[in-house]
Tab-separated table of N, CA and C in Angstrom:
chain	number	residue	atom	x	y	z
A	664	MET	N	86.805	41.720	-59.298
A	664	MET	CA	87.723	41.431	-59.479
A	664	MET	C	88.699	41.087	-58.044
A	665	ASP	N	88.323	41.681	-57.058
A	665	ASP	CA	88.586	41.241	-55.993
A	665	ASP	C	88.581	40.148	-55.626
A	666	SER	N	86.958	39.847	-55.364
A	666	SER	CA	86.652	38.530	-55.508
A	666	SER	C	87.224	37.156	-56.095
A	667	ASN	N	87.791	37.283	-57.587
A	667	ASN	CA	88.501	36.104	-57.824
A	667	ASN	C	90.007	36.468	-57.664
A	668	ASN	N	90.268	37.541	-57.132
A	668	ASN	CA	91.759	37.278	-56.547
A	668	ASN	C	91.725	36.532	-55.138
A	669	VAL	N	90.769	36.605	-54.654
A	669	VAL	CA	91.033	35.941	-53.280
A	669	VAL	C	90.420	34.144	-53.019
A	670	SER	N	89.899	33.683	-54.299
A	670	SER	CA	89.520	32.139	-54.962
A	670	SER	C	91.560	31.932	-55.129
A	671	ILE	N	91.709	33.151	-56.062
A	671	ILE	CA	93.131	32.315	-56.368
A	671	ILE	C	94.151	32.146	-55.681
A	672	GLY	N	94.264	33.014	-54.518
A	672	GLY	CA	95.006	33.193	-53.377
A	672	GLY	C	94.745	31.781	-52.386
A	673	SER	N	93.420	31.295	-52.591
A	673	SER	CA	93.451	30.166	-51.726
A	673	SER	C	93.836	28.530	-52.352
A	674	ASN	N	94.013	29.351	-53.663
A	674	ASN	CA	94.500	28.090	-54.415
A	674	ASN	C	95.842	28.095	-54.450
A	675	ASN	N	96.753	28.959	-54.374
A	675	ASN	CA	97.825	29.010	-54.143
A	675	ASN	C	98.297	28.577	-52.615
A	676	VAL	N	97.659	28.283	-51.766
A	676	VAL	CA	97.739	27.893	-50.641
A	676	VAL	C	97.578	26.351	-50.673
A	677	SER	N	96.577	25.881	-51.252
A	677	SER	CA	96.919	24.318	-51.737
A	677	SER	C	98.094	23.643	-51.960
A	678	MET	N	98.715	24.773	-53.295
A	678	MET	CA	99.828	24.471	-54.003
A	678	MET	C	100.807	24.228	-52.981
A	679	GLU	N	101.226	25.207	-51.936
A	679	GLU	CA	102.317	25.273	-51.193
A	679	GLU	C	102.593	23.943	-50.666
A	680	SER	N	101.301	23.177	-50.017
A	680	SER	CA	101.530	21.803	-49.444
A	680	SER	C	101.994	20.788	-50.360
A	681	ASN	N	101.668	21.114	-51.544
A	681	ASN	CA	102.297	20.355	-52.209
A	681	ASN	C	103.854	20.459	-53.144
A	682	ASN	N	104.231	21.819	-52.935
A	682	ASN	CA	105.536	22.110	-53.053
A	682	ASN	C	106.134	21.470	-51.887
A	683	VAL	N	105.832	21.144	-50.935
A	683	VAL	CA	106.754	20.505	-50.027
A	683	VAL	C	107.065	19.413	-50.483
A	684	SER	N	106.398	18.654	-51.066
A	684	SER	CA	107.158	17.062	-51.603
A	684	SER	C	107.687	17.054	-52.495
A	685	MET	N	107.841	18.275	-53.461
A	685	MET	CA	108.495	18.497	-54.238
A	685	MET	C	109.918	19.488	-54.293
A	686	GLU	N	110.303	19.755	-53.190
A	686	GLU	CA	111.474	20.514	-53.484
A	686	GLU	C	111.891	21.313	-54.373
A	687	GLY	N	112.435	20.370	-54.924
A	687	GLY	CA	113.276	20.622	-56.270
A	687	GLY	C	112.511	21.315	-57.441
A	688	ASN	N	111.307	20.404	-57.226
A	688	ASN	CA	110.364	21.160	-58.442
A	688	ASN	C	109.990	22.652	-57.868
A	689	ASN	N	110.061	22.771	-56.751
A	689	ASN	CA	108.974	24.042	-56.302
A	689	ASN	C	109.787	25.640	-57.031
A	690	GLU	N	110.934	25.398	-57.021
A	690	GLU	CA	111.729	26.718	-57.061
A	690	GLU	C	111.239	27.287	-58.713
A	691	SER	N	111.291	26.148	-59.645
A	691	SER	CA	110.804	26.008	-60.893
A	691	SER	C	109.144	26.368	-60.917
A	692	MET	N	108.489	26.037	-60.187
A	692	MET	CA	106.838	26.273	-60.128
A	692	MET	C	106.727	27.821	-59.738
A	693	GLU	N	107.371	28.375	-58.745
A	693	GLU	CA	107.352	29.619	-58.014
A	693	GLU	C	107.253	30.778	-59.307
A	694	ARG	N	108.690	30.685	-59.992
A	694	ARG	CA	108.669	31.580	-61.101
A	694	ARG	C	107.710	31.183	-61.933
A	695	SER	N	107.349	29.930	-62.524
A	695	SER	CA	105.949	30.129	-63.311
A	695	SER	C	104.590	30.458	-62.801
A	696	ASN	N	104.509	30.681	-61.522
A	696	ASN	CA	103.132	31.271	-61.106
A	696	ASN	C	103.234	32.599	-61.157
A	697	VAL	N	104.476	33.259	-60.641
A	697	VAL	CA	104.554	34.952	-61.162
A	697	VAL	C	104.301	35.396	-62.878
A	698	SER	N	104.576	34.901	-63.434
A	698	SER	CA	104.341	35.005	-64.806
A	698	SER	C	103.040	34.534	-65.206
A	699	MET	N	102.425	33.912	-64.529
A	699	MET	CA	100.965	33.374	-64.816
A	699	MET	C	99.697	34.642	-64.286
A	700	GLU	N	100.878	35.281	-62.951
A	700	GLU	CA	99.635	36.603	-62.285
A	700	GLU	C	99.933	37.602	-63.524
A	701	GLY	N	100.422	37.658	-64.360
A	701	GLY	CA	99.922	38.826	-65.566
A	701	GLY	C	99.120	38.757	-66.420
A	702	ASN	N	99.024	37.104	-66.958
A	702	ASN	CA	97.945	36.746	-67.696
A	702	ASN	C	96.481	36.346	-66.710
A	703	ASN	N	96.937	36.154	-65.716
A	703	ASN	CA	95.149	36.309	-64.793
A	703	ASN	C	94.533	37.837	-64.993
A	704	VAL	N	95.398	38.705	-65.123
A	704	VAL	CA	94.629	40.111	-65.011
A	704	VAL	C	93.871	40.017	-66.267
A	705	SER	N	94.321	39.466	-67.634
A	705	SER	CA	93.447	39.773	-68.438
A	705	SER	C	92.968	38.279	-68.955
A	706	MET	N	92.738	37.690	-68.371
A	706	MET	CA	92.223	36.118	-68.557
A	706	MET	C	91.389	35.579	-67.225
A	707	GLU	N	90.880	36.249	-66.772
A	707	GLU	CA	90.844	36.188	-65.111
A	707	GLU	C	89.720	34.630	-65.157
A	708	ARG	N	88.338	34.846	-66.283
A	708	ARG	CA	87.569	33.635	-66.057
A	708	ARG	C	88.526	32.342	-66.804
A	709	LYS	N	89.331	32.499	-67.898
A	709	LYS	CA	90.208	31.208	-68.142
A	709	LYS	C	90.838	30.618	-67.331
A	710	ASN	N	91.481	31.539	-66.677
A	710	ASN	CA	92.506	30.960	-66.068
A	710	ASN	C	91.806	30.135	-64.563
A	711	ALA	N	90.509	30.753	-64.200
A	711	ALA	CA	89.548	29.946	-63.061
A	711	ALA	C	89.216	28.672	-63.254
A	712	SER	N	89.113	28.404	-64.675
A	712	SER	CA	88.732	27.049	-65.256
A	712	SER	C	89.955	26.332	-65.626
A	713	MET	N	90.968	26.684	-65.766
A	713	MET	CA	92.194	26.144	-65.900
A	713	MET	C	92.638	25.757	-64.612
A	714	GLU	N	92.834	26.207	-63.483
A	714	GLU	CA	93.053	25.738	-62.211
A	714	GLU	C	92.417	24.691	-61.464
A	715	SER	N	91.166	24.474	-61.974
A	715	SER	CA	90.191	23.209	-61.608
A	715	SER	C	90.866	22.233	-62.603
A	716	ASN	N	91.396	22.119	-63.235
A	716	ASN	CA	92.173	21.327	-64.310
A	716	ASN	C	93.453	20.805	-63.962
A	717	ASN	N	94.242	21.860	-63.346
A	717	ASN	CA	95.478	21.446	-62.657
A	717	ASN	C	95.602	20.655	-61.425
A	718	VAL	N	94.400	21.073	-60.792
A	718	VAL	CA	94.159	20.715	-59.729
A	718	VAL	C	93.754	18.989	-59.858
A	719	SER	N	93.218	18.550	-60.650
A	719	SER	CA	93.051	16.832	-61.020
A	719	SER	C	94.242	16.289	-61.741
A	720	MET	N	95.212	17.010	-62.427
A	720	MET	CA	96.267	16.312	-62.709
A	720	MET	C	97.169	16.139	-61.380
A	721	GLU	N	97.347	17.258	-60.396
A	721	GLU	CA	98.099	16.812	-59.481
A	721	GLU	C	97.746	15.630	-58.785
A	722	SER	N	96.626	15.282	-58.440
A	722	SER	CA	96.267	13.993	-58.036
A	722	SER	C	96.440	12.875	-59.148
A	723	ASN	N	96.735	12.878	-60.069
A	723	ASN	CA	97.066	11.886	-61.200
A	723	ASN	C	98.379	11.852	-61.121
A	724	ASN	N	99.062	12.661	-60.924
A	724	ASN	CA	100.816	12.987	-60.858
A	724	ASN	C	101.137	11.657	-59.473
A	725	VAL	N	100.577	12.274	-58.272
A	725	VAL	CA	100.982	11.423	-56.863
A	725	VAL	C	100.175	9.926	-57.278
A	726	SER	N	99.290	9.736	-57.971
A	726	SER	CA	99.298	8.136	-58.739
A	726	SER	C	100.302	7.230	-59.193
A	727	ILE	N	101.148	8.685	-60.420
A	727	ILE	CA	102.092	7.863	-60.984
A	727	ILE	C	103.376	7.660	-60.474
A	728	GLU	N	103.321	8.285	-59.034
A	728	GLU	CA	104.664	8.151	-58.525
A	728	GLU	C	104.333	7.080	-57.498
A	729	ASN	N	103.654	6.543	-57.186
A	729	ASN	CA	103.105	5.321	-56.666
A	729	ASN	C	103.283	4.090	-57.463
A	730	ASN	N	102.870	4.238	-58.817
A	730	ASN	CA	103.238	2.980	-59.746
A	730	ASN	C	104.576	2.910	-60.109
A	731	ASN	N	105.481	4.093	-59.872
A	731	ASN	CA	106.683	3.781	-60.450
A	731	ASN	C	107.529	3.412	-59.119
A	732	VAL	N	107.110	3.564	-57.756
A	732	VAL	CA	107.111	2.384	-56.461
A	732	VAL	C	107.459	1.287	-56.784
A	733	SER	N	106.368	0.688	-57.409
A	733	SER	CA	105.818	-0.483	-57.492
A	733	SER	C	106.882	-1.075	-58.684
A	734	MET	N	107.051	-0.419	-59.438
A	734	MET	CA	107.482	-1.040	-60.963
A	734	MET	C	109.237	-1.070	-60.304
A	735	GLU	N	109.862	-0.224	-59.104
A	735	GLU	CA	111.183	-0.641	-58.704
A	735	GLU	C	111.124	-2.190	-58.344
A	736	GLY	N	110.176	-2.687	-57.766
A	736	GLY	CA	110.107	-3.880	-57.104
A	736	GLY	C	110.444	-4.727	-58.243
A	737	ASN	N	109.699	-4.712	-59.021
A	737	ASN	CA	109.731	-5.779	-60.192
A	737	ASN	C	110.616	-5.535	-60.815
A	738	ASN	N	111.476	-4.311	-61.281
A	738	ASN	CA	112.756	-4.583	-61.687
A	738	ASN	C	113.921	-5.464	-60.783
A	739	VAL	N	113.417	-5.582	-59.788
A	739	VAL	CA	114.723	-6.007	-58.802
A	739	VAL	C	114.136	-7.646	-59.058
A	740	SER	N	113.251	-7.952	-59.399
A	740	SER	CA	112.930	-9.235	-59.508
A	740	SER	C	113.224	-10.062	-60.972
A	741	MET	N	113.161	-8.930	-61.994
A	741	MET	CA	114.034	-9.379	-62.991
A	741	MET	C	115.527	-9.339	-63.543
A	742	GLU	N	116.238	-8.607	-62.452
A	742	GLU	CA	117.439	-8.940	-62.427
A	742	GLU	C	117.769	-9.964	-61.837
A	743	ARG	N	117.015	-10.956	-61.248
A	743	ARG	CA	117.575	-12.527	-60.617
A	743	ARG	C	117.050	-13.340	-61.901
A	744	LYS	N	115.902	-12.936	-62.751
A	744	LYS	CA	115.515	-13.931	-63.813
A	744	LYS	C	116.643	-13.814	-64.695
A	745	ASN	N	117.152	-12.629	-65.092
A	745	ASN	CA	118.435	-12.344	-66.088
A	745	ASN	C	119.623	-13.421	-65.471
A	746	ALA	N	119.829	-13.121	-64.188
A	746	ALA	CA	121.089	-14.072	-63.448
A	746	ALA	C	121.120	-15.429	-63.790
A	747	SER	N	119.949	-16.010	-64.140
A	747	SER	CA	119.244	-17.573	-63.833
A	747	SER	C	119.617	-17.556	-65.716
A	748	ILE	N	119.306	-16.625	-66.422
A	748	ILE	CA	119.317	-17.303	-67.713
A	748	ILE	C	120.796	-17.097	-68.444
A	749	VAL	N	121.657	-16.362	-67.770
A	749	VAL	CA	123.075	-16.262	-68.185
A	749	VAL	C	123.715	-17.925	-67.386
A	750	TRP	N	123.342	-18.238	-66.247
A	750	TRP	CA	123.884	-19.454	-65.943
A	750	TRP	C	123.444	-20.608	-66.746
A	751	ASN	N	122.642	-20.603	-67.251
A	751	ASN	CA	121.819	-21.627	-68.192
A	751	ASN	C	122.834	-21.295	-69.603
A	752	ARG	N	123.170	-20.303	-70.294
A	752	ARG	CA	123.986	-20.362	-71.383
A	752	ARG	C	125.337	-20.737	-70.840
A	753	LEU	N	125.939	-20.512	-69.666
A	753	LEU	CA	127.523	-20.969	-69.204
A	753	LEU	C	126.928	-22.698	-69.674
C-alpha cells in the first residue's frame, strides 16, 4: 500500500500546477481531495484507474476554454450584424 500512496502523491503534485490556473476552483477541489483520501484506502485499485481518466478530462477542459475564447470574438461580430438589421427595419 505504501507504493500506491507514493504514486498518488505524484498525481497530486501535477494537480497543483493546474490549480494555479483556476484559483477560484482550487479551494473546492482541495476539499473534495480530502474526502477522496478515505475512499482511496478502501478502493486503491479502482481509484488508480480513475485518476488516469481524470487526467485526460483535464486536457479536454483546457481545449474547451480555448474554444470559449474564440466564441467571444464571434459574438462581437454578431452584434454588428444585428445593428445593421435594425437600421434596415427603420
